[in-house]
Tab-separated table of C-alpha atoms in Angstrom:
chain	number	residue	atom	x	y	z
A	1	MET	CA	2.926	-0.507	-19.260
A	2	LYS	CA	4.033	-4.052	-19.266
A	3	LEU	CA	2.103	-6.462	-17.118
A	4	GLN	CA	2.914	-10.175	-16.314
A	5	GLY	CA	1.313	-12.741	-14.340
A	6	THR	CA	1.284	-16.566	-13.976
A	7	HIS	CA	-0.870	-18.917	-11.885
A	8	ARG	CA	-0.775	-22.558	-11.299
A	9	PHE	CA	-4.312	-24.206	-11.373
A	10	GLN	CA	-5.015	-27.442	-9.653
A	11	ALA	CA	-6.855	-28.703	-12.906
A	12	GLY	CA	-6.132	-30.248	-16.279
A	13	LEU	CA	-5.482	-28.179	-19.284
A	14	GLN	CA	-8.958	-28.683	-20.977
A	15	ALA	CA	-10.832	-27.757	-17.721
A	16	VAL	CA	-8.939	-24.473	-17.424
A	17	TRP	CA	-9.573	-23.514	-21.138
A	18	ASP	CA	-13.156	-24.299	-20.943
A	19	LEU	CA	-13.497	-22.017	-17.868
A	20	LEU	CA	-11.540	-19.188	-19.717
A	21	MET	CA	-14.075	-19.401	-22.541
A	22	ASP	CA	-17.083	-19.469	-20.310
A	23	ALA	CA	-18.442	-15.976	-20.288
A	24	ASP	CA	-20.439	-16.450	-16.963
A	25	ALA	CA	-17.394	-17.781	-15.208
A	26	LEU	CA	-15.339	-14.814	-16.354
A	27	ALA	CA	-18.030	-12.394	-15.325
A	28	ALA	CA	-18.091	-13.901	-11.781
A	29	ALA	CA	-14.187	-13.825	-11.627
A	30	ILE	CA	-13.155	-10.510	-13.166
A	31	PRO	CA	-13.020	-8.075	-10.063
A	32	GLY	CA	-15.754	-5.578	-10.052
A	33	CYS	CA	-17.391	-7.011	-13.122
A	34	GLN	CA	-20.921	-5.782	-13.226
A	35	ARG	CA	-21.800	-7.306	-16.674
A	36	LEU	CA	-20.096	-9.234	-19.543
A	37	ALA	CA	-22.125	-9.886	-22.468
A	38	GLU	CA	-21.268	-11.614	-25.604
A	39	THR	CA	-21.718	-9.462	-28.705
A	40	GLY	CA	-20.385	-11.905	-31.265
A	41	PRO	CA	-17.987	-14.912	-31.526
A	42	GLY	CA	-15.305	-14.306	-29.019
A	43	ALA	CA	-16.195	-10.674	-28.531
A	44	TYR	CA	-17.618	-9.059	-25.242
A	45	GLU	CA	-18.914	-5.934	-23.873
A	46	ALA	CA	-18.084	-5.407	-20.258
A	47	LEU	CA	-18.914	-2.970	-17.368
A	48	LEU	CA	-16.516	-2.959	-14.425
A	49	ARG	CA	-16.849	-1.061	-11.249
A	50	VAL	CA	-13.398	-1.535	-9.643
A	51	GLY	CA	-10.801	0.052	-7.621
A	52	VAL	CA	-8.618	-0.042	-4.537
A	53	ALA	CA	-9.446	1.769	-1.290
A	54	PRO	CA	-11.166	5.065	-1.958
A	55	VAL	CA	-10.280	5.036	-5.574
A	56	LYS	CA	-13.222	3.452	-7.479
A	57	GLY	CA	-14.236	4.009	-11.043
A	58	GLU	CA	-16.640	2.595	-13.612
A	59	PHE	CA	-15.282	1.349	-16.691
A	60	SER	CA	-17.143	0.152	-19.879
A	61	GLY	CA	-15.317	-1.451	-22.685
A	62	SER	CA	-14.968	-4.192	-25.115
A	63	VAL	CA	-12.974	-7.447	-25.044
A	64	LYS	CA	-12.066	-9.396	-28.172
A	65	MET	CA	-10.372	-12.840	-28.286
A	66	GLU	CA	-8.079	-13.503	-31.343
A	67	ASP	CA	-5.721	-16.089	-32.435
A	68	LEU	CA	-7.553	-18.847	-30.624
A	69	ASN	CA	-5.334	-21.804	-30.471
A	70	PRO	CA	-7.342	-24.124	-28.140
A	71	PRO	CA	-6.454	-25.240	-25.526
A	72	GLN	CA	-3.195	-23.721	-25.487
A	73	SER	CA	-3.290	-19.917	-26.206
A	74	TYR	CA	-5.234	-16.916	-27.189
A	75	ARG	CA	-4.825	-13.193	-27.581
A	76	LEU	CA	-7.084	-10.636	-25.927
A	77	ILE	CA	-7.621	-7.247	-27.266
A	78	VAL	CA	-9.097	-4.907	-24.562
A	79	GLU	CA	-10.367	-1.374	-24.746
A	80	GLY	CA	-12.165	0.467	-21.926
A	81	SER	CA	-12.848	3.859	-20.589
A	82	GLY	CA	-14.329	5.437	-17.563
A	83	GLY	CA	-14.439	8.659	-15.649
A	84	PRO	CA	-10.977	8.262	-14.139
A	85	GLY	CA	-9.223	7.140	-17.375
A	86	PHE	CA	-8.933	4.834	-20.236
A	87	LEU	CA	-6.932	1.762	-21.156
A	88	LYS	CA	-6.160	-0.084	-24.293
A	89	GLY	CA	-4.048	-3.157	-24.619
A	90	THR	CA	-3.301	-6.673	-25.803
A	91	ALA	CA	-2.615	-9.666	-23.607
A	92	ARG	CA	-1.270	-13.074	-24.606
A	93	VAL	CA	-2.766	-15.819	-22.642
A	94	ARG	CA	-0.854	-19.189	-22.532
A	95	LEU	CA	-1.862	-22.467	-20.845
A	96	GLU	CA	0.931	-25.125	-20.208
A	97	PRO	CA	0.250	-28.446	-18.611
A	98	GLU	CA	2.460	-29.307	-15.731
A	99	GLY	CA	1.867	-32.743	-14.328
A	100	GLU	CA	-1.825	-32.672	-13.144
A	101	SER	CA	-1.939	-28.965	-12.903
A	102	THR	CA	-1.907	-26.174	-15.508
A	103	VAL	CA	0.117	-23.169	-15.454
A	104	LEU	CA	-1.595	-19.995	-17.001
A	105	SER	CA	0.611	-17.035	-17.961
A	106	VAL	CA	-0.485	-13.780	-18.972
A	107	ASP	CA	1.672	-11.187	-20.856
A	108	ALA	CA	0.185	-7.781	-21.427
A	109	ASP	CA	1.048	-4.560	-22.889
A	110	VAL	CA	-1.373	-1.930	-21.886
A	111	GLN	CA	-1.595	1.729	-22.508
A	112	VAL	CA	-3.357	3.643	-19.573
A	113	GLY	CA	-4.435	7.228	-19.868
A	114	GLY	CA	-6.548	9.909	-18.223
A	115	VAL	CA	-6.366	11.223	-14.706
A	116	LEU	CA	-5.959	7.699	-13.106
A	117	ALA	CA	-2.785	7.127	-15.141
A	118	GLY	CA	-1.410	10.508	-14.192
A	119	VAL	CA	-2.299	10.775	-10.428
A	120	GLY	CA	-2.175	6.989	-9.922
A	121	GLN	CA	1.079	6.516	-11.820
A	122	ARG	CA	3.061	5.246	-8.742
A	123	MET	CA	0.679	2.421	-7.866
A	124	LEU	CA	-0.754	1.432	-11.247
A	125	GLY	CA	1.459	-1.544	-11.682
A	126	GLY	CA	1.049	-2.820	-8.330
A	127	VAL	CA	-2.758	-2.540	-8.256
A	128	ALA	CA	-2.895	-4.070	-11.648
A	129	LYS	CA	-0.893	-7.034	-10.207
A	130	LEU	CA	-3.335	-7.009	-7.224
A	131	LEU	CA	-6.470	-7.244	-9.422
A	132	MET	CA	-4.940	-9.987	-11.722
A	133	GLY	CA	-4.209	-11.976	-8.523
A	134	GLN	CA	-7.794	-11.387	-7.368
A	135	PHE	CA	-8.903	-12.645	-10.660
A	136	PHE	CA	-6.761	-15.795	-10.631
A	137	LYS	CA	-8.049	-16.461	-7.100
A	138	ALA	CA	-11.656	-16.247	-8.205
A	139	LEU	CA	-11.018	-18.600	-11.222
A	140	GLU	CA	-9.482	-21.143	-8.680
A	141	GLY	CA	-12.678	-20.965	-6.714
A	142	GLN	CA	-14.711	-21.587	-9.856
A	143	LEU	CA	-12.641	-24.485	-10.734
A	144	ALA	CA	-12.976	-26.026	-7.301
A	145	ARG	CA	-16.681	-25.730	-7.474
A	146	ARG	CA	-16.876	-27.453	-10.750
A	147	GLY	CA	-15.215	-30.345	-9.156
B	1	MET	CA	-11.514	20.170	-10.884
B	2	LYS	CA	-13.935	20.101	-7.950
B	3	PRO	CA	-15.029	17.078	-5.997
B	4	ALA	CA	-18.176	15.391	-6.814
B	5	SER	CA	-20.937	16.307	-4.318
B	6	PHE	CA	-20.884	14.823	-0.824
B	7	ASP	CA	-22.639	15.240	2.612
B	8	TYR	CA	-20.444	16.772	5.172
B	9	PHE	CA	-20.306	16.177	8.999
B	10	ASP	CA	-17.656	17.628	11.443
B	11	PRO	CA	-18.151	16.073	14.699
B	12	ALA	CA	-16.423	17.686	17.815
B	13	ARG	CA	-16.296	14.194	19.665
B	14	ALA	CA	-14.882	10.803	18.677
B	15	GLU	CA	-18.161	9.129	19.682
B	16	GLU	CA	-20.063	11.166	17.175
B	17	ALA	CA	-17.499	10.232	14.392
B	18	LEU	CA	-17.819	6.456	15.205
B	19	SER	CA	-21.550	6.734	15.277
B	20	LEU	CA	-21.509	8.335	11.817
B	21	LEU	CA	-19.046	5.683	10.543
B	22	ALA	CA	-21.281	3.066	11.785
B	23	ARG	CA	-24.213	4.555	9.962
B	24	TYR	CA	-22.620	5.331	6.720
B	25	GLY	CA	-19.941	2.664	6.536
B	26	ASP	CA	-18.417	2.190	3.144
B	27	ASP	CA	-20.071	5.469	1.921
B	28	ALA	CA	-18.126	7.526	4.142
B	29	LYS	CA	-14.541	8.676	4.272
B	30	LEU	CA	-12.811	10.273	7.364
B	31	LEU	CA	-11.037	13.560	6.678
B	32	ALA	CA	-8.091	14.380	8.935
B	33	GLY	CA	-5.170	16.109	7.255
B	34	GLY	CA	-6.765	15.696	3.815
B	35	GLN	CA	-3.380	15.517	2.053
B	36	SER	CA	-4.157	12.361	0.323
B	37	LEU	CA	-7.968	12.305	0.407
B	38	ILE	CA	-8.608	15.944	-1.019
B	39	PRO	CA	-6.526	15.744	-4.288
B	40	LEU	CA	-8.205	12.209	-4.871
B	41	MET	CA	-11.540	13.905	-4.336
B	42	ASN	CA	-10.653	16.965	-6.496
B	43	PHE	CA	-9.680	14.696	-9.343
B	44	ARG	CA	-12.849	12.728	-8.654
B	45	LEU	CA	-10.879	9.477	-8.300
B	46	ALA	CA	-12.629	9.220	-4.980
B	47	ARG	CA	-16.201	10.123	-4.647
B	48	PRO	CA	-17.230	9.236	-0.979
B	49	LYS	CA	-20.932	10.264	-0.493
B	50	VAL	CA	-20.213	11.246	3.042
B	51	VAL	CA	-17.188	13.038	4.528
B	52	ILE	CA	-16.634	12.962	8.207
B	53	ASP	CA	-14.258	15.750	9.145
B	54	ILE	CA	-12.542	14.877	12.282
B	55	ASN	CA	-10.462	17.914	12.566
B	56	ARG	CA	-12.403	19.406	15.354
B	57	ILE	CA	-11.767	16.399	17.557
B	58	GLU	CA	-9.105	17.916	19.742
B	59	ALA	CA	-9.074	14.994	22.108
B	60	LEU	CA	-7.447	12.940	19.365
B	61	ASP	CA	-4.504	15.297	19.218
B	62	TYR	CA	-1.998	14.481	21.832
B	63	ILE	CA	1.440	13.059	22.718
B	64	ARG	CA	1.797	11.229	26.029
B	65	GLU	CA	4.050	8.719	27.666
B	66	GLU	CA	2.675	5.655	29.426
B	67	ASP	CA	4.073	2.185	30.556
B	68	GLY	CA	7.070	2.563	28.236
B	69	PHE	CA	5.149	3.756	25.223
B	70	LEU	CA	4.599	7.020	23.532
B	71	ARG	CA	1.006	7.275	23.007
B	72	ILE	CA	0.181	9.477	20.062
B	73	GLY	CA	-3.425	10.584	19.314
B	74	ALA	CA	-4.408	9.756	15.623
B	75	LEU	CA	-4.990	13.375	14.876
B	76	THR	CA	-1.501	14.525	15.918
B	77	ARG	CA	0.063	16.368	12.954
B	78	ASP	CA	3.365	15.043	11.479
B	79	ARG	CA	4.751	18.428	12.277
B	80	SER	CA	4.063	17.969	15.865
B	81	VAL	CA	5.682	14.548	15.990
B	82	GLU	CA	8.653	15.928	14.233
B	83	THR	CA	9.212	18.825	16.660
B	84	SER	CA	7.881	17.423	19.864
B	85	PRO	CA	10.635	17.580	22.577
B	86	ARG	CA	9.255	14.361	24.220
B	87	VAL	CA	9.357	12.341	20.733
B	88	ARG	CA	12.774	13.660	20.039
B	89	GLN	CA	13.917	12.423	23.427
B	90	LYS	CA	11.990	9.153	23.781
B	91	CYS	CA	11.659	8.008	20.092
B	92	PRO	CA	13.743	10.103	17.885
B	93	PHE	CA	13.592	7.778	15.052
B	94	LEU	CA	9.812	8.728	14.448
B	95	ALA	CA	10.465	12.198	14.791
B	96	ARG	CA	13.124	11.711	11.961
B	97	ALA	CA	10.737	9.718	9.688
B	98	SER	CA	8.029	12.454	10.304
B	99	SER	CA	10.379	15.127	9.051
B	100	LEU	CA	10.738	13.290	5.655
B	101	VAL	CA	7.172	13.670	4.846
B	102	GLY	CA	6.593	15.960	1.887
B	103	HIS	CA	6.897	19.726	2.549
B	104	LEU	CA	6.490	21.602	5.823
B	105	GLN	CA	3.077	22.752	4.683
B	106	ILE	CA	1.880	19.222	4.192
B	107	ARG	CA	3.398	18.107	7.594
B	108	ASN	CA	1.341	21.010	9.276
B	109	ARG	CA	-1.806	19.172	8.240
B	110	SER	CA	-0.968	15.535	7.658
B	111	THR	CA	-1.664	13.356	10.632
B	112	ILE	CA	-0.180	10.214	11.996
B	113	GLY	CA	-3.527	8.343	12.120
B	114	GLY	CA	-4.347	9.528	8.588
B	115	ALA	CA	-1.098	8.243	7.118
B	116	SER	CA	-1.503	5.009	8.776
B	117	ALA	CA	-5.071	4.390	7.444
B	118	GLN	CA	-4.001	5.638	3.920
B	119	ALA	CA	-1.424	2.925	3.935
B	120	ASP	CA	0.550	4.169	0.948
B	121	PRO	CA	3.620	2.021	0.460
B	122	ALA	CA	5.819	4.991	-0.060
B	123	GLY	CA	5.108	6.600	3.377
B	124	GLU	CA	8.153	7.076	5.664
B	125	VAL	CA	6.064	7.273	8.823
B	126	ILE	CA	4.330	3.997	8.616
B	127	ALA	CA	7.545	2.284	7.516
B	128	ALA	CA	8.921	3.622	10.763
B	129	LEU	CA	5.997	2.530	12.717
B	130	LYS	CA	6.574	-1.072	11.281
B	131	GLY	CA	10.332	-0.750	12.189
B	132	LEU	CA	9.461	0.359	15.679
B	133	GLU	CA	6.754	-2.415	16.031
B	134	ALA	CA	4.271	0.250	17.017
B	135	ILE	CA	0.800	-0.685	17.970
B	136	PHE	CA	-2.614	0.797	16.667
B	137	VAL	CA	-5.496	1.492	18.890
B	138	ILE	CA	-8.653	1.172	16.648
B	139	GLN	CA	-12.194	2.186	17.667
B	140	SER	CA	-15.607	1.617	16.373
B	141	GLN	CA	-18.975	1.954	17.907
B	142	ASN	CA	-18.631	-1.756	19.034
B	143	GLY	CA	-15.535	-1.021	21.089
B	144	GLU	CA	-11.960	-0.889	20.896
B	145	ARG	CA	-9.108	-3.302	19.576
B	146	THR	CA	-5.290	-3.067	19.117
B	147	GLU	CA	-3.350	-4.316	16.347
B	148	ARG	CA	0.443	-4.704	15.805
B	149	ALA	CA	1.914	-2.603	12.852
B	150	GLU	CA	3.241	-5.820	11.581
B	151	ASP	CA	-0.381	-7.080	10.792
B	152	PHE	CA	-2.104	-3.823	10.123
B	153	PHE	CA	-0.882	-3.243	6.492
B	154	VAL	CA	-2.527	-5.564	3.969
B	155	THR	CA	-1.561	-4.222	0.484
B	156	TYR	CA	-1.771	-1.161	-1.540
B	157	LEU	CA	-3.853	1.523	0.362
B	158	THR	CA	-5.358	-1.275	2.175
B	159	THR	CA	-5.422	-2.037	6.056
B	160	THR	CA	-7.370	-4.223	8.347
B	161	LEU	CA	-9.618	-1.354	9.189
B	162	ASP	CA	-13.324	-2.135	8.361
B	163	PRO	CA	-15.447	0.888	7.087
B	164	THR	CA	-16.776	1.516	10.684
B	165	GLU	CA	-13.483	1.669	12.246
B	166	MET	CA	-11.234	4.665	13.137
B	167	ILE	CA	-7.678	4.769	14.328
B	168	ALA	CA	-7.669	6.437	17.612
B	169	GLU	CA	-4.018	6.195	18.802
B	170	VAL	CA	-0.693	4.998	17.829
B	171	ARG	CA	1.735	3.568	20.393
B	172	ALA	CA	5.452	3.486	19.794
B	173	PRO	CA	7.757	2.044	22.332
B	174	VAL	CA	10.251	4.408	24.035
B	175	GLN	CA	13.612	3.688	22.715
B	176	PRO	CA	16.504	2.697	24.884
B	177	PRO	CA	18.891	5.692	25.152
B	178	GLY	CA	21.692	3.890	23.403
B	179	MET	CA	19.487	2.994	20.280
B	180	LYS	CA	21.178	4.207	17.015
B	181	PHE	CA	18.854	5.034	14.164
B	182	ALA	CA	18.849	6.613	10.674
B	183	PHE	CA	16.434	7.007	7.870
B	184	GLU	CA	17.666	7.519	4.385
B	185	GLU	CA	15.596	7.911	1.343
B	186	VAL	CA	15.753	8.988	-2.452
B	187	ALA	CA	13.334	11.286	-4.108
B	188	ARG	CA	13.616	13.225	-7.391
B	189	ARG	CA	12.673	16.537	-5.919
B	190	HIS	CA	12.660	17.746	-2.244
B	191	GLY	CA	9.196	16.852	-1.135
B	192	ASP	CA	8.339	14.280	-3.725
B	193	PHE	CA	7.081	10.869	-2.624
B	194	ALA	CA	10.244	8.699	-1.875
B	195	ILE	CA	11.225	6.418	-4.619
B	196	CYS	CA	12.558	4.244	-1.862
B	197	GLY	CA	13.559	4.593	1.766
B	198	VAL	CA	15.390	2.728	4.457
B	199	GLY	CA	15.056	3.155	8.216
B	200	VAL	CA	17.296	1.398	10.647
B	201	ASN	CA	17.510	1.034	14.548
B	202	VAL	CA	20.480	-0.718	15.868
B	203	LEU	CA	21.192	-1.335	19.562
B	204	LEU	CA	24.890	-2.465	20.433
B	205	ASP	CA	25.650	-4.388	23.626
B	206	ALA	CA	28.787	-3.464	25.824
B	207	SER	CA	31.239	-5.417	23.584
B	208	GLY	CA	30.184	-3.392	20.593
B	209	LYS	CA	28.231	-6.289	19.051
B	210	VAL	CA	24.743	-5.946	17.492
B	211	GLU	CA	22.123	-6.872	20.243
B	212	ARG	CA	19.102	-6.180	18.017
B	213	ALA	CA	18.549	-4.365	14.773
B	214	SER	CA	15.421	-3.341	12.858
B	215	ILE	CA	15.476	-2.599	9.149
B	216	CYS	CA	12.365	-1.151	7.585
B	217	LEU	CA	11.686	-0.241	3.862
B	218	CYS	CA	9.290	2.103	2.081
B	219	GLY	CA	8.627	2.331	-1.646
B	220	ALA	CA	9.960	-1.353	-1.764
B	221	GLY	CA	6.554	-3.295	-1.959
B	222	PRO	CA	2.738	-3.128	-1.594
B	223	THR	CA	3.112	-2.274	2.008
B	224	PRO	CA	5.970	-0.930	4.268
B	225	LEU	CA	8.342	-3.833	4.829
B	226	ARG	CA	10.675	-5.170	7.295
B	227	ALA	CA	14.065	-7.047	6.203
B	228	PRO	CA	14.137	-9.770	8.829
B	229	ALA	CA	16.867	-11.774	7.135
B	230	ALA	CA	19.022	-8.663	7.000
B	231	GLU	CA	18.254	-8.161	10.580
B	232	ALA	CA	19.207	-11.628	11.533
B	233	MET	CA	22.538	-11.305	9.693
B	234	LEU	CA	23.587	-8.226	11.869
B	235	ALA	CA	22.368	-9.957	15.265
B	236	GLY	CA	25.351	-10.849	17.486
B	237	GLU	CA	27.955	-9.502	15.043
B	238	LYS	CA	30.347	-6.704	15.277
B	239	PRO	CA	29.456	-4.470	12.534
B	240	ASP	CA	32.239	-3.672	9.924
B	241	GLU	CA	31.979	-2.516	6.287
B	242	LYS	CA	31.597	-6.044	4.909
B	243	LEU	CA	28.671	-6.912	7.144
B	244	LEU	CA	26.991	-3.817	6.318
B	245	ARG	CA	27.391	-4.357	2.610
B	246	ALA	CA	26.057	-7.822	3.108
B	247	ALA	CA	23.095	-6.704	5.193
B	248	GLY	CA	22.308	-4.261	2.067
B	249	GLU	CA	22.335	-7.102	-0.384
B	250	LYS	CA	20.205	-9.087	1.913
B	251	ALA	CA	17.701	-6.316	2.339
B	252	ALA	CA	17.573	-5.945	-1.411
B	253	GLU	CA	16.549	-9.603	-1.814
B	254	GLU	CA	13.805	-9.208	0.728
B	255	ALA	CA	12.356	-6.201	-1.100
B	256	ASP	CA	9.310	-6.684	-3.598
B	257	PRO	CA	9.502	-3.428	-5.471
B	258	ASP	CA	7.299	-2.401	-8.476
B	259	GLU	CA	8.092	-0.535	-11.699
B	260	ASP	CA	6.475	2.733	-12.496
B	261	LEU	CA	7.368	5.908	-14.510
B	262	HIS	CA	9.787	7.018	-11.873
B	263	ALA	CA	11.852	4.020	-11.491
B	264	THR	CA	12.189	0.282	-12.481
B	265	ALA	CA	12.075	-2.415	-10.059
B	266	GLU	CA	15.686	-3.142	-10.518
B	267	TYR	CA	16.599	0.406	-9.590
B	268	ARG	CA	14.390	0.354	-6.502
B	269	ARG	CA	16.154	-2.832	-5.424
B	270	GLU	CA	19.312	-1.188	-5.881
B	271	LEU	CA	18.220	1.728	-3.730
B	272	VAL	CA	17.350	-0.724	-1.007
B	273	ARG	CA	20.838	-2.253	-1.253
B	274	VAL	CA	22.653	0.996	-1.054
B	275	LEU	CA	20.266	2.849	1.478
B	276	THR	CA	20.379	0.108	3.899
B	277	ARG	CA	24.163	0.213	3.947
B	278	ARG	CA	24.119	4.086	4.060
B	279	ALA	CA	21.508	4.160	6.857
B	280	LEU	CA	23.552	1.601	8.986
B	281	GLU	CA	26.694	3.517	8.405
B	282	LYS	CA	25.046	6.737	9.447
B	283	ALA	CA	23.371	5.061	12.497
B	284	LEU	CA	26.614	3.403	13.734
B	285	GLY	CA	28.804	6.478	12.827
B	286	ALA	CA	26.778	8.617	15.034
């Protein structure tokens, strides 16, 4: 499944980059994130309880940052599994300045499997977009609070 | 697979259901037709701690007419709406949309209230309700409120209902006798969820010009959609082939479809374009 998302942040390049490198900020912004713990440089372990409407699941997994090119881009390797299914994928994250704002773009290629992928097939892309939107909005909130 | 364990209640009165919802809130799910909830529970994708089965609440299963509206109880089965002589006479578009839901066996159980609360963007009935500018009557232990279909659907599987609320009634406006309608959809197999569907309602004035038109879409976005720009294009015009094609193009621009294993976003947009034109042709040709 291919996933794409962009978001314009009302903040400078470095501020957005710093936010994305801050594990606490990410933990607060990722929808349903119960725990995000650093296990090594650029590597995290995560526990998510996330879903839409009656469909909720608990997923545990790992996130690894690679090809760090501060403050412009990096790659995320994600792997997670839970009762309803599993996912595995890579995402390219890019930051581009645009005047006083910064445009973040995410380009991901994700494999989803298990019951969720089968039964939820019709809505998987849409829900992923929804969750990504929630994540961006939460990041916005964090940036605003940092002032 | 079998569902995860849950507590089960089957109240006979709406007040009891509301009281249970007030008590359990987010931990509870209402069970009406069960055509969406039960499979989710069987796959353990949904694991409500409490299931409130409202199928015994006969007082919620009715079709009445009052003040220019069909008032349909939330527990009314899609099959009842489909076959009701009163609905077929006063709001046949809704009967047509209901007839498109799954298979007959599903329609014997699925309810208009359940479909509305489920808010599946592929749903034909909720698209029709949006096209009809229907009104939902929503109850909780704190009282009653009404909400227009246009505001009710938020995103995938999400409405403005809070966990203590229950849809009690759906109100669909009685249609003027001259209202022309059609609902066209594409599904890979009979009974499958529609990949995309378009419902239209067109009223012509005495000179044959469009007095008003409503175009609703299912499977074209995160909620059922209207196509207001396409509708505006038709208003005041005498419909001809060129206009109907243009309306189809416009409606396709207004759609916001997703991609999945069944179809690409591009194909869905194409379906909106073609089905809008087809539905309009069918409605006007009748």
